[in-house]
Short mmCIF file of C-alpha atoms in Angstrom, two decimals:
data_model
loop_
_atom_site.label_atom_id
_atom_site.label_comp_id
_atom_site.label_asym_id
_atom_site.label_seq_id
_atom_site.Cartn_x
_atom_site.Cartn_y
_atom_site.Cartn_z
CA MET A 1 0.00 0.01 0.00
CA LYS A 2 2.76 2.42 0.98
CA LYS A 3 4.61 1.50 -2.20
CA ASN A 4 1.61 2.38 -4.36
CA ILE A 5 1.22 5.71 -2.52
CA LEU A 6 4.91 6.56 -3.19
CA ILE A 7 4.56 5.64 -6.85
CA GLY A 8 1.48 7.78 -7.14
CA LEU A 9 3.11 10.71 -5.37
CA THR A 10 6.19 10.43 -7.55
CA ALA A 11 4.04 10.41 -10.69
CA PHE A 12 2.09 13.38 -9.41
CA LEU A 13 5.25 15.38 -8.64
CA LEU A 14 6.66 14.47 -12.02
CA MET A 15 3.50 15.61 -13.71
CA ILE A 16 3.69 18.95 -11.84
CA SER A 17 7.35 19.29 -12.69
CA CYS A 18 6.69 18.64 -16.41
CA LYS A 19 3.89 21.21 -16.35
CA ASP A 20 6.13 23.75 -14.62
CA ASN A 21 8.91 23.09 -17.12
CA LYS A 22 6.54 23.56 -20.03
CA ASP A 23 5.33 26.83 -18.53
CA VAL A 24 8.92 28.04 -18.16
CA LEU A 25 9.72 27.20 -21.79
CA ASN A 26 6.50 28.82 -22.98
CA SER A 27 7.37 31.93 -21.01
CA LEU A 28 10.85 32.02 -22.61
CA ALA A 29 9.36 31.53 -26.10
CA ASP A 30 6.76 34.26 -25.52
CA TYR A 31 9.49 36.64 -24.31
CA ASN A 32 11.65 35.96 -27.36
CA ASN A 33 8.70 36.39 -29.77
CA SER A 34 7.88 39.72 -28.16
CA MET A 35 11.47 40.87 -28.62
CA MET A 36 12.01 39.75 -32.19
CA GLN A 37 10.50 42.89 -33.76
CA LYS A 38 11.87 45.28 -31.15
CA GLY A 39 15.28 43.64 -31.25
CA TYR A 40 18.45 44.34 -29.38
CA HIS A 41 21.58 46.46 -29.85
CA PHE A 42 25.15 45.56 -29.06
CA GLY A 43 25.76 45.96 -25.31
CA ASP A 44 22.15 45.26 -24.31
CA LYS A 45 21.62 42.74 -21.49
CA LEU A 46 19.01 40.03 -21.93
CA THR A 47 16.39 40.51 -19.18
CA LEU A 48 14.63 37.15 -19.09
CA PRO A 49 11.18 36.59 -17.49
CA LYS A 50 11.09 35.96 -13.70
CA GLU A 51 9.39 32.61 -14.40
CA VAL A 52 12.76 31.57 -15.87
CA THR A 53 15.17 33.34 -13.56
CA GLU A 54 13.41 32.22 -10.33
CA ILE A 55 13.87 28.50 -11.06
CA ALA A 56 17.30 28.79 -12.74
CA GLU A 57 20.58 27.91 -11.16
CA ASN A 58 22.38 28.82 -14.39
CA ILE A 59 21.35 30.18 -17.81
CA SER A 60 23.56 29.95 -20.87
CA ILE A 61 23.30 30.53 -24.61
CA SER A 62 24.52 28.14 -27.26
CA PHE A 63 25.74 29.15 -30.70
CA GLY A 64 26.28 25.87 -32.48
CA ASP A 65 29.31 24.36 -30.72
CA SER A 66 29.97 27.47 -28.58
CA GLU A 67 28.28 28.36 -25.28
CA THR A 68 28.33 31.40 -22.93
CA SER A 69 26.71 32.35 -19.66
CA ASN A 70 27.18 36.03 -20.49
CA LEU A 71 23.66 37.31 -21.23
CA VAL A 72 24.91 40.45 -22.96
CA ILE A 73 24.64 41.11 -26.72
CA ASP A 74 28.35 40.88 -27.39
CA PRO A 75 29.59 41.63 -30.94
CA LYS A 76 32.22 38.90 -30.45
CA LEU A 77 29.35 36.38 -30.32
CA PHE A 78 26.40 37.99 -32.08
CA THR A 79 26.16 39.54 -35.55
CA LEU A 80 23.78 42.16 -36.85
CA GLY A 81 20.51 40.71 -38.05
CA ASP A 82 19.07 37.36 -36.98
CA ASN A 83 21.01 35.06 -34.69
CA GLU A 84 19.79 31.49 -34.19
CA ILE A 85 20.60 30.43 -30.59
CA THR A 86 19.48 28.03 -27.88
CA PHE A 87 18.74 29.02 -24.28
CA ASN A 88 19.95 26.39 -21.79
CA VAL A 89 18.33 26.65 -18.37
CA LYS A 90 19.75 24.50 -15.58
CA THR A 91 17.12 24.48 -12.86
CA LYS A 92 17.67 24.45 -9.13
CA SER A 93 16.23 20.94 -9.08
CA GLY A 94 18.97 19.73 -11.43
CA GLU A 95 17.04 19.58 -14.71
CA THR A 96 18.26 21.17 -17.97
CA LEU A 97 15.70 22.89 -20.21
CA ASN A 98 16.48 23.95 -23.77
CA GLN A 99 14.61 26.52 -25.89
CA ASP A 100 15.60 27.48 -29.42
CA ALA A 101 15.25 31.19 -30.21
CA THR A 102 16.03 33.92 -32.74
CA ILE A 103 17.69 37.09 -31.43
CA ASN A 104 17.59 40.04 -33.80
CA VAL A 105 20.36 42.61 -33.40
CA PHE A 106 19.78 46.03 -34.99
CA ALA A 107 21.98 49.03 -35.75
CA LYS A 108 21.86 51.68 -33.03
CA ASN A 109 21.39 54.65 -35.34
CA PRO A 110 18.30 55.07 -37.57
CA GLU A 111 19.03 54.96 -41.31
CA LYS A 112 18.29 58.07 -43.38
CA ASN A 113 15.57 57.95 -46.03
CA ILE A 114 17.49 59.34 -48.98
CA SER A 115 15.63 61.57 -51.39
CA TYR A 116 16.50 61.80 -55.07
CA GLU A 117 15.47 63.22 -58.44
CA ILE A 118 15.50 61.54 -61.89
CA VAL A 119 17.70 63.71 -64.05
CA ALA A 120 18.10 61.53 -67.20
CA GLU A 121 16.87 58.33 -68.81
CA TYR A 122 18.78 56.06 -71.17
CA PRO A 123 17.70 53.03 -73.22
CA HIS A 124 18.33 49.54 -71.97
CA ASP A 125 17.80 46.29 -73.86
CA PRO A 126 14.66 44.71 -72.36
CA ASN A 127 15.86 41.29 -73.47
CA ASN A 128 18.68 41.41 -70.90
CA PHE A 129 18.04 39.60 -67.63
CA LEU A 130 20.42 41.89 -65.81
CA GLU A 131 22.55 40.60 -62.88
CA GLY A 132 25.66 42.77 -62.79
CA PHE A 133 25.91 46.42 -63.83
CA LEU A 134 28.98 48.65 -64.07
CA LEU A 135 29.88 52.01 -65.54
CA GLU A 136 33.42 53.16 -66.36
CA GLY A 137 33.57 56.48 -68.10
CA ASN A 138 30.71 56.29 -70.58
CA THR A 139 30.99 52.55 -71.07
CA VAL A 140 28.53 50.08 -69.50
CA TYR A 141 29.64 46.57 -68.55
CA GLU A 142 26.73 44.23 -67.92
CA SER A 143 26.40 40.62 -66.78
CA ASP A 144 23.15 38.97 -67.86
CA GLY A 145 21.78 35.72 -66.40
CA LEU A 146 19.57 32.69 -67.02
CA LYS A 147 20.72 29.40 -68.43
CA ASP A 148 21.08 29.28 -72.21
CA SER A 149 21.32 33.08 -72.39
CA SER A 150 24.00 34.21 -69.92
CA LYS A 151 26.54 36.67 -71.30
CA LEU A 152 28.90 39.49 -70.57
CA ILE A 153 28.41 42.62 -72.74
CA LYS A 154 29.90 46.05 -73.15
CA TYR A 155 28.08 49.01 -74.68
CA THR A 156 28.02 52.82 -74.61
CA LEU A 157 25.60 54.51 -72.23
CA GLY A 158 22.77 55.85 -74.33
CA GLY A 159 22.89 52.97 -76.80
CA LYS A 160 21.98 49.29 -76.69
CA THR A 161 24.20 47.71 -79.34
CA PRO A 162 27.06 45.74 -77.76
CA ILE A 163 30.60 46.76 -78.51
CA ILE A 164 31.72 43.33 -77.32
CA GLU A 165 29.63 40.36 -76.27
CA GLU A 166 30.81 37.14 -74.67
CA LYS A 167 28.18 34.43 -74.58
CA GLN A 168 28.58 31.70 -72.02
CA ALA A 169 27.93 27.94 -71.96
CA ALA A 170 24.31 26.81 -71.83
CA ASP A 171 24.61 25.48 -68.28
CA ILE A 172 25.96 28.75 -66.89
CA PHE A 173 23.77 31.19 -64.97
CA SER A 174 25.81 34.38 -64.71
CA GLU A 175 25.49 36.76 -61.78
CA GLY A 176 27.28 39.87 -60.47
CA CYS A 177 30.52 41.31 -61.86
CA ALA A 178 33.25 43.79 -60.78
CA ILE A 179 36.09 45.62 -62.52
CA VAL A 180 39.55 45.34 -61.04
CA GLY A 181 42.10 47.17 -63.15
CA ASP A 182 42.03 45.62 -66.59
CA LYS A 183 40.08 42.57 -65.44
CA ILE A 184 36.41 41.75 -64.97
CA TYR A 185 35.45 39.26 -62.24
CA GLN A 186 32.12 37.55 -62.72
CA LEU A 187 30.17 35.18 -60.43
CA THR A 188 27.73 32.45 -61.33
CA TYR A 189 24.53 31.60 -59.53
CA GLN A 190 24.80 27.88 -58.64
CA ASN A 191 27.67 26.67 -60.84
CA ARG A 192 30.12 27.18 -57.92
CA VAL A 193 32.61 28.94 -60.20
CA GLY A 194 33.65 32.48 -61.08
CA PHE A 195 35.33 33.85 -64.22
CA ILE A 196 38.06 36.42 -64.82
CA TYR A 197 38.07 38.19 -68.18
CA ASP A 198 40.27 40.73 -69.88
CA LYS A 199 38.25 43.95 -69.66
CA ASN A 200 39.19 45.12 -73.16
CA THR A 201 38.86 41.94 -75.17
CA PHE A 202 36.55 39.80 -73.00
CA LYS A 203 39.03 36.95 -73.42
CA LYS A 204 38.67 34.60 -70.46
CA ILE A 205 41.87 34.64 -68.39
CA SER A 206 40.98 32.10 -65.72
CA GLU A 207 38.32 30.60 -63.46
CA PHE A 208 38.09 30.29 -59.68
CA PRO A 209 35.98 28.11 -57.37
CA LEU A 210 33.37 29.70 -55.09
CA SER A 211 34.11 29.46 -51.39
CA ASN A 212 32.02 27.04 -49.38
CA GLU A 213 31.21 29.95 -47.07
CA LEU A 214 28.99 31.34 -49.82
CA ARG A 215 25.88 29.27 -50.47
CA GLU A 216 25.51 30.77 -53.97
CA GLY A 217 26.91 33.54 -56.11
CA TRP A 218 24.82 36.77 -56.30
CA GLY A 219 26.23 40.27 -56.28
CA LEU A 220 29.85 41.42 -56.66
CA THR A 221 31.77 44.69 -56.31
CA TYR A 222 35.32 45.92 -55.59
CA ASP A 223 36.22 48.26 -52.73
CA GLY A 224 39.74 49.03 -53.92
CA LYS A 225 41.24 46.22 -51.80
CA ASN A 226 38.90 43.23 -51.77
CA LEU A 227 36.11 41.84 -53.88
CA VAL A 228 32.81 41.99 -52.00
CA ALA A 229 30.20 39.32 -52.71
CA THR A 230 26.67 38.43 -51.66
CA ASP A 231 25.00 35.03 -51.65
CA GLY A 232 21.35 35.94 -50.89
CA SER A 233 21.87 36.02 -47.12
CA LYS A 234 22.34 38.99 -44.76
CA ASN A 235 26.15 38.83 -45.26
CA LEU A 236 28.74 40.75 -47.22
CA PHE A 237 31.73 38.48 -47.99
CA PHE A 238 35.05 40.20 -48.51
CA LEU A 239 37.21 38.08 -50.84
CA ASP A 240 40.94 38.15 -51.52
CA VAL A 241 41.20 39.66 -55.00
CA ASN A 242 44.27 37.54 -55.77
CA ASP A 243 42.57 34.37 -54.48
CA PRO A 244 38.76 34.83 -54.58
CA LEU A 245 38.30 31.41 -52.96
CA LYS A 246 39.61 32.96 -49.72
CA VAL A 247 37.06 34.86 -47.59
CA VAL A 248 38.97 37.63 -45.73
CA ARG A 249 36.05 38.65 -43.49
CA THR A 250 32.28 38.52 -43.33
CA VAL A 251 30.05 41.42 -42.30
CA ALA A 252 26.35 41.01 -41.48
CA VAL A 253 23.94 43.79 -42.46
CA ALA A 254 20.98 45.28 -40.54
CA GLY A 255 19.12 48.53 -40.12
CA ASN A 256 17.84 50.24 -36.98
CA LYS A 257 14.50 48.37 -36.97
CA GLU A 258 14.89 45.74 -39.64
CA ALA A 259 17.07 42.76 -40.38
CA TYR A 260 17.82 42.34 -44.06
CA ASP A 261 18.60 39.26 -46.07
CA GLN A 262 18.67 38.51 -49.80
CA LEU A 263 21.32 41.16 -50.35
CA ASN A 264 21.87 41.15 -54.07
CA GLU A 265 23.51 43.44 -56.63
CA LEU A 266 26.31 45.61 -55.17
CA GLU A 267 28.19 48.77 -55.90
CA TYR A 268 31.00 50.37 -53.96
CA HIS A 269 31.15 54.15 -54.04
CA ASP A 270 32.90 56.78 -51.93
CA GLY A 271 33.43 54.53 -48.89
CA PHE A 272 30.00 52.89 -48.84
CA ILE A 273 28.47 49.76 -50.32
CA TYR A 274 25.11 50.04 -52.03
CA SER A 275 22.91 46.94 -52.28
CA ASN A 276 19.51 46.15 -53.59
CA ILE A 277 17.33 43.55 -51.87
CA TRP A 278 15.94 40.88 -54.15
CA PHE A 279 12.25 41.44 -54.86
CA LYS A 280 12.17 44.77 -52.94
CA PRO A 281 12.17 48.20 -54.59
CA ILE A 282 14.85 49.59 -52.30
CA ILE A 283 18.59 50.14 -52.27
CA LEU A 284 20.54 50.22 -49.06
CA LYS A 285 23.56 52.40 -48.27
CA ILE A 286 25.79 50.30 -45.98
CA ASP A 287 28.80 51.09 -43.85
CA PRO A 288 31.15 48.24 -44.87
CA LYS A 289 33.12 48.44 -41.61
CA THR A 290 30.12 47.68 -39.41
CA GLY A 291 27.35 46.39 -41.70
CA GLU A 292 25.01 49.15 -40.40
CA VAL A 293 22.51 50.46 -42.95
CA VAL A 294 23.01 54.26 -42.85
CA GLY A 295 20.60 55.18 -45.66
CA LYS A 296 17.84 53.79 -47.81
CA PHE A 297 16.42 54.66 -51.22
CA ASP A 298 12.79 53.88 -52.05
CA PHE A 299 12.34 53.18 -55.78
CA THR A 300 8.82 51.84 -55.58
CA LYS A 301 7.37 54.10 -58.28
CA ILE A 302 10.14 53.38 -60.79
CA THR A 303 10.03 49.67 -60.07
CA ASP A 304 6.27 49.48 -60.45
CA GLU A 305 6.52 51.15 -63.88
CA ASN A 306 8.91 48.47 -65.07
CA ILE A 307 7.67 45.30 -63.43
CA LYS A 308 4.31 45.49 -65.22
CA ASN A 309 2.89 41.98 -65.29
CA ASN A 310 6.12 40.07 -64.58
CA LYS A 311 7.16 39.93 -60.93
CA ASP A 312 10.65 38.66 -61.92
CA HIS A 313 11.47 42.02 -63.61
CA VAL A 314 12.87 43.43 -60.35
CA LEU A 315 15.18 46.29 -59.56
CA ASN A 316 18.66 44.88 -60.05
CA GLY A 317 21.29 47.32 -61.24
CA ILE A 318 23.42 49.93 -59.45
CA ALA A 319 26.26 52.03 -60.87
CA PHE A 320 27.60 55.52 -60.38
CA LYS A 321 28.12 58.28 -62.93
CA GLY A 322 30.15 60.78 -60.94
CA ASP A 323 28.04 61.42 -57.81
CA ASN A 324 24.85 60.44 -59.59
CA MET A 325 23.47 56.95 -59.35
CA LEU A 326 22.35 54.83 -62.30
CA ILE A 327 19.68 52.20 -61.64
CA THR A 328 17.97 49.64 -63.85
CA GLY A 329 16.58 46.13 -63.55
CA LYS A 330 15.94 42.73 -65.08
CA ASN A 331 14.45 43.17 -68.57
CA TRP A 332 13.91 46.88 -68.02
CA SER A 333 13.77 49.09 -71.10
CA LYS A 334 15.37 52.05 -69.33
CA ILE A 335 18.37 53.09 -67.22
CA TYR A 336 17.61 55.95 -64.79
CA GLU A 337 20.17 58.55 -63.72
CA ILE A 338 19.44 59.70 -60.17
CA SER A 339 20.59 62.88 -58.51
CA ILE A 340 20.96 62.32 -54.78
CA LYS A 341 19.63 65.14 -52.63
#
């Protein structure tokens, strides 16, 4: 009889404990969900719910194979944007509870909404599924994508007829490109390879493999020291120009109230990196040292005029003509020159 009572009491206490543990984890999940939009900044301390802290002997955060008991948003551990982590709560009764969470870290300073004026329009071949877009002097260099139609072309701004055109193999899907001296570097989407061409003749000089740190090849620019690439994530990848397989450093990007991913076409100008976001009518102005978005252009009206009935015809081209910006997109019939106010 006593044995049955003990078994029943143990089961009852276990049931209460399981319920309490579930309540603790639900409280932790609710807290994290409430903070995802508000986000954190570097240096902020995580203030967890009392339902968690009251029963905890120790609380730690796991980042893959790493773990810390420091509940401060430390830039040595966190990046801007979304951070996938696990809370580990060791209770005073000796149990360990785990709760997966996403911690968004935002830039401390609000980005500026940058105003502009359209000062000129130029023709653009609407057959070109644009991926990379460069201007040097009055010459446009353009990388166009899609399998069976990828190519690298050069033409004069104001015209559409190529001066030189280099068509690529049918299985190649070309992406962003960048000029470095007398060379053009070009990425491919999922072919895991990049090309280096002679800028003047478009003769292919060599190829290079894509680093495994990049899941795909998207945008590409040159900051005067390193190639800078995107792969559709929140990251800017700085590549060794002499060995593009080598990632020198990685910088995550976020604004003051928004985490960005799908960073796409890039342009480096006057100390900043400009990036469009795939399927969004905006261009970000990014501090390459920190990844903070310091400014944002809204090109909704221009984009709407060019998308028409095809959602794939997105904004996807950034170049600079002096201090003015040139923008265009996939299969757009125009290039727009923008005066920045």
